[in-house]
């Protein structure tokens, strides 16, 4: 959507991309002083928008930004943006920053939050499709201690993701002293001894919305689910490893560093949970299959 095509939502208005301008002293640009969400549209319908709006409000509360009224209207704004850009399958980016003012660490009294929504075209959901197989690398988690906040401050994620890319991998899975936390933009699960494990939703990971749905699907299928931390060794020797996220859905990990996982094939639990997740999306978005 760069280069002027389409419309974006900026501070209450739907404007052409080429007419959308941020102040050079926006605190989002200078301090990563803001929070964001990424949501998906399938066949013109938004998925889990209420959950994303709730998490955005929680992120903003955690960093002491009063949620602007736009957040209450993000579902409607997003519907309109998807429609006016002629999209049906889309990825939307919601961003709220603390606004702008003369550069300084202290909050700027009276500054108005900057609100931005961008819609990008994306692929349609394939109901009945197979989960993707991916390759990952393991990297030290160098982020701060408040990873449950979906903050704009993504430099550690950006660097780790690029290291993965340069190593020919799709994602970097992060660990703190050998305890696996999450991927740079995904939640991580392992299957061991027939149980599904994922890191607890505490300060060390983002409480993924896809993660919560997958846990729900697994419980509904009668699986033993444990929100417990696990080590890199437990990941490398797991029966199955999977990553989840809004843009990833649910993908099976075939290789992590030099270790082949599950014989290099997407495993049966991964397939089942993927089918369950796709079913939930299709159901909420009214897609046939
Ligand atoms: N990323 N962990 C991190 C660090 C993330 O950035 C994300 C999402 C997830 C998965 O959360 P969810 O299931 O709610 O999308 C986990 C978004 C998609 C992004 O930054 O593009």
PDB file of C-alpha atoms and ligand atoms in Angstrom:
ATOM      1  CA  UNK A   1       0.000   0.000   0.000  1.00  0.00           C
ATOM      2  CA  UNK A   2       2.972   2.343  -0.237  1.00  0.00           C
ATOM      3  CA  UNK A   3       3.216   4.874  -3.049  1.00  0.00           C
ATOM      4  CA  UNK A   4      -0.170   6.481  -2.585  1.00  0.00           C
ATOM      5  CA  UNK A   5      -2.620   3.699  -3.418  1.00  0.00           C
ATOM      6  CA  UNK A   6      -5.652   3.222  -1.250  1.00  0.00           C
ATOM      7  CA  UNK A   7      -6.858   4.893   1.918  1.00  0.00           C
ATOM      8  CA  UNK A   8      -5.790   4.734   5.537  1.00  0.00           C
ATOM      9  CA  UNK A   9      -7.437   5.949   8.744  1.00  0.00           C
ATOM     10  CA  UNK A  10      -5.489   8.655  10.543  1.00  0.00           C
ATOM     11  CA  UNK A  11      -6.772  10.578  13.570  1.00  0.00           C
ATOM     12  CA  UNK A  12     -10.443  10.254  12.755  1.00  0.00           C
ATOM     13  CA  UNK A  13     -10.277  10.596   8.981  1.00  0.00           C
ATOM     14  CA  UNK A  14     -10.102   8.258   6.012  1.00  0.00           C
ATOM     15  CA  UNK A  15      -7.368   9.785   3.866  1.00  0.00           C
ATOM     16  CA  UNK A  16      -5.402   8.773   0.810  1.00  0.00           C
ATOM     17  CA  UNK A  17      -2.186   6.989   1.717  1.00  0.00           C
ATOM     18  CA  UNK A  18      -0.176   9.755   0.013  1.00  0.00           C
ATOM     19  CA  UNK A  19      -1.990  12.429   2.084  1.00  0.00           C
ATOM     20  CA  UNK A  20      -1.392  10.705   5.445  1.00  0.00           C
ATOM     21  CA  UNK A  21       1.370  12.437   7.372  1.00  0.00           C
ATOM     22  CA  UNK A  22       2.694  11.926  10.875  1.00  0.00           C
ATOM     23  CA  UNK A  23       4.368  14.667  12.839  1.00  0.00           C
ATOM     24  CA  UNK A  24       8.173  14.228  12.855  1.00  0.00           C
ATOM     25  CA  UNK A  25       8.033  14.430  16.657  1.00  0.00           C
ATOM     26  CA  UNK A  26       5.419  11.723  17.019  1.00  0.00           C
ATOM     27  CA  UNK A  27       6.425   9.756  20.105  1.00  0.00           C
ATOM     28  CA  UNK A  28       5.760   6.532  18.246  1.00  0.00           C
ATOM     29  CA  UNK A  29       8.614   7.360  15.871  1.00  0.00           C
ATOM     30  CA  UNK A  30      10.940   8.786  18.521  1.00  0.00           C
ATOM     31  CA  UNK A  31      10.392   6.458  21.489  1.00  0.00           C
ATOM     32  CA  UNK A  32       8.280   3.539  20.180  1.00  0.00           C
ATOM     33  CA  UNK A  33       5.862   5.098  22.680  1.00  0.00           C
ATOM     34  CA  UNK A  34       2.689   3.288  21.722  1.00  0.00           C
ATOM     35  CA  UNK A  35       0.945  -0.012  21.162  1.00  0.00           C
ATOM     36  CA  UNK A  36      -0.510  -1.891  18.206  1.00  0.00           C
ATOM     37  CA  UNK A  37      -2.540  -4.858  17.018  1.00  0.00           C
ATOM     38  CA  UNK A  38      -2.644  -6.894  13.821  1.00  0.00           C
ATOM     39  CA  UNK A  39      -6.055  -8.292  12.868  1.00  0.00           C
ATOM     40  CA  UNK A  40      -7.302 -10.361   9.951  1.00  0.00           C
ATOM     41  CA  UNK A  41     -10.306 -10.065   7.648  1.00  0.00           C
ATOM     42  CA  UNK A  42     -11.588 -13.106   5.807  1.00  0.00           C
ATOM     43  CA  UNK A  43     -14.201 -12.726   3.092  1.00  0.00           C
ATOM     44  CA  UNK A  44     -14.879  -9.175   4.270  1.00  0.00           C
ATOM     45  CA  UNK A  45     -15.431 -10.126   7.915  1.00  0.00           C
ATOM     46  CA  UNK A  46     -13.091  -9.329  10.795  1.00  0.00           C
ATOM     47  CA  UNK A  47     -11.877 -12.135  13.055  1.00  0.00           C
ATOM     48  CA  UNK A  48     -11.703 -11.789  16.858  1.00  0.00           C
ATOM     49  CA  UNK A  49     -11.835  -7.979  16.654  1.00  0.00           C
ATOM     50  CA  UNK A  50     -13.269  -7.640  20.166  1.00  0.00           C
ATOM     51  CA  UNK A  51     -10.376  -9.635  21.646  1.00  0.00           C
ATOM     52  CA  UNK A  52      -7.843  -7.500  19.777  1.00  0.00           C
ATOM     53  CA  UNK A  53      -9.530  -4.281  20.932  1.00  0.00           C
ATOM     54  CA  UNK A  54      -9.475  -5.571  24.537  1.00  0.00           C
ATOM     55  CA  UNK A  55      -5.771  -6.432  24.305  1.00  0.00           C
ATOM     56  CA  UNK A  56      -5.006  -3.021  22.785  1.00  0.00           C
ATOM     57  CA  UNK A  57      -6.797  -1.341  25.698  1.00  0.00           C
ATOM     58  CA  UNK A  58      -4.758  -3.484  28.119  1.00  0.00           C
ATOM     59  CA  UNK A  59      -1.494  -2.580  26.364  1.00  0.00           C
ATOM     60  CA  UNK A  60      -2.401   1.123  26.426  1.00  0.00           C
ATOM     61  CA  UNK A  61      -3.374   0.968  30.116  1.00  0.00           C
ATOM     62  CA  UNK A  62      -0.059  -0.752  30.917  1.00  0.00           C
ATOM     63  CA  UNK A  63       1.908   2.080  29.286  1.00  0.00           C
ATOM     64  CA  UNK A  64      -0.382   4.799  30.683  1.00  0.00           C
ATOM     65  CA  UNK A  65      -1.977   5.990  27.432  1.00  0.00           C
ATOM     66  CA  UNK A  66      -5.651   6.878  27.793  1.00  0.00           C
ATOM     67  CA  UNK A  67      -7.350   4.891  25.010  1.00  0.00           C
ATOM     68  CA  UNK A  68      -8.745   7.377  22.469  1.00  0.00           C
ATOM     69  CA  UNK A  69     -12.417   6.966  21.533  1.00  0.00           C
ATOM     70  CA  UNK A  70     -11.339   5.612  18.134  1.00  0.00           C
ATOM     71  CA  UNK A  71     -10.419   2.298  19.808  1.00  0.00           C
ATOM     72  CA  UNK A  72     -14.102   1.770  20.662  1.00  0.00           C
ATOM     73  CA  UNK A  73     -14.862   2.257  16.971  1.00  0.00           C
ATOM     74  CA  UNK A  74     -11.969   0.233  15.522  1.00  0.00           C
ATOM     75  CA  UNK A  75     -14.235  -2.600  14.352  1.00  0.00           C
ATOM     76  CA  UNK A  76     -16.405  -0.162  12.340  1.00  0.00           C
ATOM     77  CA  UNK A  77     -13.371   1.810  11.136  1.00  0.00           C
ATOM     78  CA  UNK A  78     -11.759  -1.431   9.980  1.00  0.00           C
ATOM     79  CA  UNK A  79     -14.918  -2.609   8.179  1.00  0.00           C
ATOM     80  CA  UNK A  80     -15.049   0.708   6.355  1.00  0.00           C
ATOM     81  CA  UNK A  81     -11.351   0.693   5.498  1.00  0.00           C
ATOM     82  CA  UNK A  82     -11.525  -2.861   4.121  1.00  0.00           C
ATOM     83  CA  UNK A  83     -14.554  -1.898   2.028  1.00  0.00           C
ATOM     84  CA  UNK A  84     -13.207   1.420   0.725  1.00  0.00           C
ATOM     85  CA  UNK A  85      -9.965  -0.267  -0.331  1.00  0.00           C
ATOM     86  CA  UNK A  86     -11.948  -2.919  -2.216  1.00  0.00           C
ATOM     87  CA  UNK A  87     -10.532  -5.736  -0.072  1.00  0.00           C
ATOM     88  CA  UNK A  88     -12.089  -8.942   1.253  1.00  0.00           C
ATOM     89  CA  UNK A  89      -9.075 -10.783   2.673  1.00  0.00           C
ATOM     90  CA  UNK A  90      -6.921  -8.325   4.530  1.00  0.00           C
ATOM     91  CA  UNK A  91      -4.464  -7.762   7.308  1.00  0.00           C
ATOM     92  CA  UNK A  92      -5.129  -4.630   9.333  1.00  0.00           C
ATOM     93  CA  UNK A  93      -2.653  -2.759  11.453  1.00  0.00           C
ATOM     94  CA  UNK A  94      -3.988  -0.718  14.382  1.00  0.00           C
ATOM     95  CA  UNK A  95      -1.569   1.685  16.049  1.00  0.00           C
ATOM     96  CA  UNK A  96      -1.980   4.167  18.880  1.00  0.00           C
ATOM     97  CA  UNK A  97       0.880   6.374  20.070  1.00  0.00           C
ATOM     98  CA  UNK A  98       1.159   8.914  22.879  1.00  0.00           C
ATOM     99  CA  UNK A  99       0.944  11.701  20.296  1.00  0.00           C
ATOM    100  CA  UNK A 100       3.582  14.284  19.554  1.00  0.00           C
ATOM    101  CA  UNK A 101       5.381  17.155  21.227  1.00  0.00           C
ATOM    102  CA  UNK A 102       8.880  18.536  21.736  1.00  0.00           C
ATOM    103  CA  UNK A 103      11.245  15.594  22.171  1.00  0.00           C
ATOM    104  CA  UNK A 104      11.755  14.601  25.800  1.00  0.00           C
ATOM    105  CA  UNK A 105      11.254  11.544  27.942  1.00  0.00           C
ATOM    106  CA  UNK A 106       8.525  13.116  30.075  1.00  0.00           C
ATOM    107  CA  UNK A 107       4.956  12.757  28.855  1.00  0.00           C
ATOM    108  CA  UNK A 108       3.749  15.856  27.005  1.00  0.00           C
ATOM    109  CA  UNK A 109       0.858  17.438  28.912  1.00  0.00           C
ATOM    110  CA  UNK A 110      -2.276  17.645  26.783  1.00  0.00           C
ATOM    111  CA  UNK A 111      -0.842  15.643  23.856  1.00  0.00           C
ATOM    112  CA  UNK A 112      -3.497  13.834  21.822  1.00  0.00           C
ATOM    113  CA  UNK A 113      -2.912  10.198  20.939  1.00  0.00           C
ATOM    114  CA  UNK A 114      -2.087   9.478  17.304  1.00  0.00           C
ATOM    115  CA  UNK A 115      -4.364   6.823  15.828  1.00  0.00           C
ATOM    116  CA  UNK A 116      -3.542   4.964  12.639  1.00  0.00           C
ATOM    117  CA  UNK A 117      -5.199   2.049  10.847  1.00  0.00           C
ATOM    118  CA  UNK A 118      -3.779   0.553   7.644  1.00  0.00           C
ATOM    119  CA  UNK A 119      -5.330  -2.269   5.588  1.00  0.00           C
ATOM    120  CA  UNK A 120      -3.105  -4.572   3.547  1.00  0.00           C
ATOM    121  CA  UNK A 121      -4.355  -7.214   1.115  1.00  0.00           C
ATOM    122  CA  UNK A 122      -3.695 -10.767   2.275  1.00  0.00           C
ATOM    123  CA  UNK A 123      -4.413 -14.338   1.260  1.00  0.00           C
ATOM    124  CA  UNK A 124      -7.816 -15.953   1.635  1.00  0.00           C
ATOM    125  CA  UNK A 125      -8.353 -18.656   4.227  1.00  0.00           C
ATOM    126  CA  UNK A 126      -8.181 -22.128   2.725  1.00  0.00           C
ATOM    127  CA  UNK A 127     -10.778 -24.179   4.579  1.00  0.00           C
ATOM    128  CA  UNK A 128      -9.645 -27.810   4.580  1.00  0.00           C
ATOM    129  CA  UNK A 129      -6.058 -26.793   3.756  1.00  0.00           C
ATOM    130  CA  UNK A 130      -2.959 -28.313   5.333  1.00  0.00           C
ATOM    131  CA  UNK A 131      -0.861 -26.539   7.956  1.00  0.00           C
ATOM    132  CA  UNK A 132       2.354 -25.058   6.671  1.00  0.00           C
ATOM    133  CA  UNK A 133       5.687 -26.610   7.699  1.00  0.00           C
ATOM    134  CA  UNK A 134       8.343 -24.130   8.845  1.00  0.00           C
ATOM    135  CA  UNK A 135      11.998 -24.032   9.849  1.00  0.00           C
ATOM    136  CA  UNK A 136      13.093 -22.072  12.922  1.00  0.00           C
ATOM    137  CA  UNK A 137      16.265 -21.023  14.681  1.00  0.00           C
ATOM    138  CA  UNK A 138      16.664 -20.623  18.438  1.00  0.00           C
ATOM    139  CA  UNK A 139      17.880 -17.277  19.718  1.00  0.00           C
ATOM    140  CA  UNK A 140      18.414 -15.664  23.120  1.00  0.00           C
ATOM    141  CA  UNK A 141      15.387 -13.548  24.096  1.00  0.00           C
ATOM    142  CA  UNK A 142      16.867 -10.068  24.447  1.00  0.00           C
ATOM    143  CA  UNK A 143      13.583  -8.208  25.027  1.00  0.00           C
ATOM    144  CA  UNK A 144      12.498  -6.291  28.118  1.00  0.00           C
ATOM    145  CA  UNK A 145      10.568  -7.713  31.089  1.00  0.00           C
ATOM    146  CA  UNK A 146       7.067  -6.661  29.990  1.00  0.00           C
ATOM    147  CA  UNK A 147       6.485  -8.755  26.876  1.00  0.00           C
ATOM    148  CA  UNK A 148       2.748  -9.077  27.562  1.00  0.00           C
ATOM    149  CA  UNK A 149       2.392  -5.494  26.310  1.00  0.00           C
ATOM    150  CA  UNK A 150       2.029  -5.336  22.525  1.00  0.00           C
ATOM    151  CA  UNK A 151       4.321  -2.331  22.381  1.00  0.00           C
ATOM    152  CA  UNK A 152       5.739  -0.734  19.240  1.00  0.00           C
ATOM    153  CA  UNK A 153       9.221  -1.451  20.581  1.00  0.00           C
ATOM    154  CA  UNK A 154      10.099  -4.396  18.341  1.00  0.00           C
ATOM    155  CA  UNK A 155      13.832  -3.984  17.728  1.00  0.00           C
ATOM    156  CA  UNK A 156      14.850  -7.231  19.460  1.00  0.00           C
ATOM    157  CA  UNK A 157      12.122  -9.075  17.508  1.00  0.00           C
ATOM    158  CA  UNK A 158      13.192  -7.415  14.255  1.00  0.00           C
ATOM    159  CA  UNK A 159      16.844  -8.377  14.738  1.00  0.00           C
ATOM    160  CA  UNK A 160      16.039 -11.983  15.694  1.00  0.00           C
ATOM    161  CA  UNK A 161      13.622 -12.367  12.754  1.00  0.00           C
ATOM    162  CA  UNK A 162      16.278 -11.110  10.372  1.00  0.00           C
ATOM    163  CA  UNK A 163      18.832 -13.529  11.816  1.00  0.00           C
ATOM    164  CA  UNK A 164      16.312 -16.301  11.141  1.00  0.00           C
ATOM    165  CA  UNK A 165      15.797 -15.058   7.589  1.00  0.00           C
ATOM    166  CA  UNK A 166      19.545 -14.868   6.955  1.00  0.00           C
ATOM    167  CA  UNK A 167      19.857 -18.471   8.206  1.00  0.00           C
ATOM    168  CA  UNK A 168      17.180 -19.560   5.697  1.00  0.00           C
ATOM    169  CA  UNK A 169      14.561 -20.013   8.456  1.00  0.00           C
ATOM    170  CA  UNK A 170      11.019 -18.689   8.789  1.00  0.00           C
ATOM    171  CA  UNK A 171      11.002 -17.696  12.447  1.00  0.00           C
ATOM    172  CA  UNK A 172      13.278 -17.308  15.469  1.00  0.00           C
ATOM    173  CA  UNK A 173      12.077 -18.960  18.658  1.00  0.00           C
ATOM    174  CA  UNK A 174      13.321 -17.048  21.674  1.00  0.00           C
ATOM    175  CA  UNK A 175      14.558 -18.371  25.012  1.00  0.00           C
ATOM    176  CA  UNK A 176      15.735 -16.878  28.287  1.00  0.00           C
ATOM    177  CA  UNK A 177      18.498 -18.992  29.806  1.00  0.00           C
ATOM    178  CA  UNK A 178      17.269 -21.974  27.785  1.00  0.00           C
ATOM    179  CA  UNK A 179      13.604 -21.469  28.813  1.00  0.00           C
ATOM    180  CA  UNK A 180      11.560 -21.043  25.632  1.00  0.00           C
ATOM    181  CA  UNK A 181       9.316 -17.978  25.671  1.00  0.00           C
ATOM    182  CA  UNK A 182       7.813 -17.391  22.192  1.00  0.00           C
ATOM    183  CA  UNK A 183       8.655 -16.567  18.587  1.00  0.00           C
ATOM    184  CA  UNK A 184       9.410 -13.061  17.320  1.00  0.00           C
ATOM    185  CA  UNK A 185       5.777 -12.760  16.160  1.00  0.00           C
ATOM    186  CA  UNK A 186       4.287 -16.101  17.207  1.00  0.00           C
ATOM    187  CA  UNK A 187       3.374 -18.196  20.241  1.00  0.00           C
ATOM    188  CA  UNK A 188       5.092 -21.585  20.593  1.00  0.00           C
ATOM    189  CA  UNK A 189       3.659 -24.978  21.565  1.00  0.00           C
ATOM    190  CA  UNK A 190       5.234 -28.401  21.978  1.00  0.00           C
ATOM    191  CA  UNK A 191       3.654 -31.837  22.130  1.00  0.00           C
ATOM    192  CA  UNK A 192       5.364 -34.201  24.546  1.00  0.00           C
ATOM    193  CA  UNK A 193       4.003 -37.501  25.760  1.00  0.00           C
ATOM    194  CA  UNK A 194       0.606 -36.697  24.265  1.00  0.00           C
ATOM    195  CA  UNK A 195       0.344 -33.390  26.186  1.00  0.00           C
ATOM    196  CA  UNK A 196       0.281 -29.887  24.736  1.00  0.00           C
ATOM    197  CA  UNK A 197       2.582 -27.407  26.476  1.00  0.00           C
ATOM    198  CA  UNK A 198       2.964 -23.651  26.022  1.00  0.00           C
ATOM    199  CA  UNK A 199       4.573 -20.924  28.123  1.00  0.00           C
ATOM    200  CA  UNK A 200       2.172 -19.376  30.687  1.00  0.00           C
ATOM    201  CA  UNK A 201       0.702 -16.025  29.639  1.00  0.00           C
ATOM    202  CA  UNK A 202       2.817 -13.973  32.049  1.00  0.00           C
ATOM    203  CA  UNK A 203       5.191 -11.027  31.647  1.00  0.00           C
ATOM    204  CA  UNK A 204       7.591 -13.005  29.411  1.00  0.00           C
ATOM    205  CA  UNK A 205       5.253 -13.522  26.441  1.00  0.00           C
ATOM    206  CA  UNK A 206       2.443 -11.811  24.598  1.00  0.00           C
ATOM    207  CA  UNK A 207      -0.872 -13.444  25.513  1.00  0.00           C
ATOM    208  CA  UNK A 208      -1.536 -14.490  21.918  1.00  0.00           C
ATOM    209  CA  UNK A 209      -5.148 -14.450  20.766  1.00  0.00           C
ATOM    210  CA  UNK A 210      -4.497 -17.384  18.437  1.00  0.00           C
ATOM    211  CA  UNK A 211      -2.735 -19.129  21.349  1.00  0.00           C
ATOM    212  CA  UNK A 212      -5.864 -18.814  23.518  1.00  0.00           C
ATOM    213  CA  UNK A 213      -8.094 -20.150  20.724  1.00  0.00           C
ATOM    214  CA  UNK A 214      -5.754 -23.094  20.093  1.00  0.00           C
ATOM    215  CA  UNK A 215      -5.716 -23.914  23.831  1.00  0.00           C
ATOM    216  CA  UNK A 216      -9.503 -23.828  23.774  1.00  0.00           C
ATOM    217  CA  UNK A 217      -9.649 -26.097  20.715  1.00  0.00           C
ATOM    218  CA  UNK A 218      -7.221 -28.545  22.375  1.00  0.00           C
ATOM    219  CA  UNK A 219      -9.218 -28.651  25.612  1.00  0.00           C
ATOM    220  CA  UNK A 220     -12.449 -29.142  23.665  1.00  0.00           C
ATOM    221  CA  UNK A 221     -10.783 -32.113  21.949  1.00  0.00           C
ATOM    222  CA  UNK A 222      -9.934 -33.604  25.346  1.00  0.00           C
ATOM    223  CA  UNK A 223      -6.193 -33.023  25.148  1.00  0.00           C
ATOM    224  CA  UNK A 224      -4.136 -32.555  28.285  1.00  0.00           C
ATOM    225  CA  UNK A 225      -3.007 -28.932  28.096  1.00  0.00           C
ATOM    226  CA  UNK A 226      -0.321 -27.424  30.312  1.00  0.00           C
ATOM    227  CA  UNK A 227       0.538 -23.743  30.404  1.00  0.00           C
ATOM    228  CA  UNK A 228       4.053 -24.378  31.650  1.00  0.00           C
ATOM    229  CA  UNK A 229       7.507 -23.266  30.652  1.00  0.00           C
ATOM    230  CA  UNK A 230       9.765 -25.719  28.812  1.00  0.00           C
ATOM    231  CA  UNK A 231      13.413 -25.726  27.837  1.00  0.00           C
ATOM    232  CA  UNK A 232      15.110 -25.572  24.458  1.00  0.00           C
ATOM    233  CA  UNK A 233      16.100 -29.226  25.025  1.00  0.00           C
ATOM    234  CA  UNK A 234      12.441 -30.137  25.570  1.00  0.00           C
ATOM    235  CA  UNK A 235      11.566 -28.305  22.359  1.00  0.00           C
ATOM    236  CA  UNK A 236      14.320 -29.943  20.324  1.00  0.00           C
ATOM    237  CA  UNK A 237      13.263 -33.414  21.541  1.00  0.00           C
ATOM    238  CA  UNK A 238       9.476 -32.835  21.345  1.00  0.00           C
ATOM    239  CA  UNK A 239       7.173 -35.063  19.286  1.00  0.00           C
ATOM    240  CA  UNK A 240       5.738 -31.964  17.626  1.00  0.00           C
ATOM    241  CA  UNK A 241       6.390 -28.216  17.770  1.00  0.00           C
ATOM    242  CA  UNK A 242       4.037 -25.589  16.419  1.00  0.00           C
ATOM    243  CA  UNK A 243       3.837 -21.811  16.192  1.00  0.00           C
ATOM    244  CA  UNK A 244       0.665 -19.732  16.105  1.00  0.00           C
ATOM    245  CA  UNK A 245      -0.251 -16.134  15.363  1.00  0.00           C
ATOM    246  CA  UNK A 246      -2.675 -13.884  13.548  1.00  0.00           C
ATOM    247  CA  UNK A 247      -0.631 -13.874  10.346  1.00  0.00           C
ATOM    248  CA  UNK A 248       0.698 -17.451  10.724  1.00  0.00           C
ATOM    249  CA  UNK A 249      -2.499 -19.266  11.860  1.00  0.00           C
ATOM    250  CA  UNK A 250      -0.845 -22.471  13.061  1.00  0.00           C
ATOM    251  CA  UNK A 251       2.280 -23.913  11.437  1.00  0.00           C
ATOM    252  CA  UNK A 252       4.234 -27.074  12.206  1.00  0.00           C
ATOM    253  CA  UNK A 253       7.954 -26.746  12.942  1.00  0.00           C
ATOM    254  CA  UNK A 254       9.924 -29.281  10.872  1.00  0.00           C
ATOM    255  CA  UNK A 255      13.396 -28.247  11.953  1.00  0.00           C
ATOM    256  CA  UNK A 256      14.812 -26.134  14.787  1.00  0.00           C
ATOM    257  CA  UNK A 257      18.493 -25.234  14.353  1.00  0.00           C
ATOM    258  CA  UNK A 258      19.991 -28.584  13.317  1.00  0.00           C
ATOM    259  CA  UNK A 259      17.351 -30.778  14.965  1.00  0.00           C
ATOM    260  CA  UNK A 260      14.691 -32.433  12.822  1.00  0.00           C
ATOM    261  CA  UNK A 261      11.340 -32.402  14.656  1.00  0.00           C
ATOM    262  CA  UNK A 262       8.786 -35.196  14.252  1.00  0.00           C
ATOM    263  CA  UNK A 263      10.737 -36.818  11.423  1.00  0.00           C
ATOM    264  CA  UNK A 264      10.510 -33.591   9.418  1.00  0.00           C
ATOM    265  CA  UNK A 265       6.751 -33.967   8.869  1.00  0.00           C
ATOM    266  CA  UNK A 266       3.830 -31.933  10.204  1.00  0.00           C
ATOM    267  CA  UNK A 267       2.446 -34.133  12.980  1.00  0.00           C
ATOM    268  CA  UNK A 268      -1.099 -35.342  13.724  1.00  0.00           C
ATOM    269  CA  UNK A 269      -1.737 -33.017  16.701  1.00  0.00           C
ATOM    270  CA  UNK A 270      -0.608 -30.034  14.634  1.00  0.00           C
ATOM    271  CA  UNK A 271      -3.001 -31.067  11.865  1.00  0.00           C
ATOM    272  CA  UNK A 272      -5.894 -31.495  14.264  1.00  0.00           C
ATOM    273  CA  UNK A 273      -5.366 -28.171  16.021  1.00  0.00           C
ATOM    274  CA  UNK A 274      -4.885 -26.394  12.693  1.00  0.00           C
ATOM    275  CA  UNK A 275      -8.187 -27.822  11.435  1.00  0.00           C
ATOM    276  CA  UNK A 276      -9.866 -26.729  14.674  1.00  0.00           C
ATOM    277  CA  UNK A 277      -8.461 -23.197  14.429  1.00  0.00           C
ATOM    278  CA  UNK A 278      -9.453 -22.828  10.765  1.00  0.00           C
ATOM    279  CA  UNK A 279     -12.913 -24.114  11.690  1.00  0.00           C
ATOM    280  CA  UNK A 280     -13.278 -21.421  14.357  1.00  0.00           C
ATOM    281  CA  UNK A 281     -12.204 -18.696  11.914  1.00  0.00           C
ATOM    282  CA  UNK A 282     -14.490 -20.002   9.172  1.00  0.00           C
ATOM    283  CA  UNK A 283     -17.382 -20.197  11.639  1.00  0.00           C
ATOM    284  CA  UNK A 284     -16.945 -16.642  12.945  1.00  0.00           C
ATOM    285  CA  UNK A 285     -16.407 -15.174   9.469  1.00  0.00           C
ATOM    286  CA  UNK A 286     -19.256 -17.125   7.877  1.00  0.00           C
ATOM    287  CA  UNK A 287     -17.075 -18.972   5.379  1.00  0.00           C
ATOM    288  CA  UNK A 288     -18.213 -22.255   3.893  1.00  0.00           C
ATOM    289  CA  UNK A 289     -16.015 -25.318   3.718  1.00  0.00           C
TER     290      UNK A 289
HETATM  291  N1  LIG B   1       2.309 -10.713  16.134  1.00  0.00           N
HETATM  292  N2  LIG B   1       4.037 -13.214  20.170  1.00  0.00           N
HETATM  293  C1  LIG B   1       4.462 -12.062  19.627  1.00  0.00           C
HETATM  294  C2  LIG B   1       5.726 -11.458  20.119  1.00  0.00           C
HETATM  295  C3  LIG B   1       3.703 -11.436  18.614  1.00  0.00           C
HETATM  296  O1  LIG B   1       4.111 -10.281  18.069  1.00  0.00           O
HETATM  297  C4  LIG B   1       2.515 -12.047  18.159  1.00  0.00           C
HETATM  298  C5  LIG B   1       1.638 -11.421  17.111  1.00  0.00           C
HETATM  299  C6  LIG B   1       2.116 -13.267  18.747  1.00  0.00           C
HETATM  300  C7  LIG B   1       0.849 -13.968  18.356  1.00  0.00           C
HETATM  301  O2  LIG B   1      -0.269 -13.270  18.857  1.00  0.00           O
HETATM  302  P1  LIG B   1      -1.679 -13.305  18.127  1.00  0.00           P
HETATM  303  O3  LIG B   1      -2.060 -14.739  18.048  1.00  0.00           O
HETATM  304  O4  LIG B   1      -2.548 -12.515  19.022  1.00  0.00           O
HETATM  305  O5  LIG B   1      -1.475 -12.701  16.768  1.00  0.00           O
HETATM  306  C8  LIG B   1       2.898 -13.802  19.768  1.00  0.00           C
HETATM  307  C9  LIG B   1       1.594  -9.946  15.166  1.00  0.00           C
HETATM  308  C10 LIG B   1       0.738 -10.752  14.271  1.00  0.00           C
HETATM  309  C11 LIG B   1       2.594  -9.123  14.408  1.00  0.00           C
HETATM  310  O6  LIG B   1       3.396  -8.503  15.063  1.00  0.00           O
HETATM  311  O7  LIG B   1       2.580  -9.145  13.188  1.00  0.00           O
END
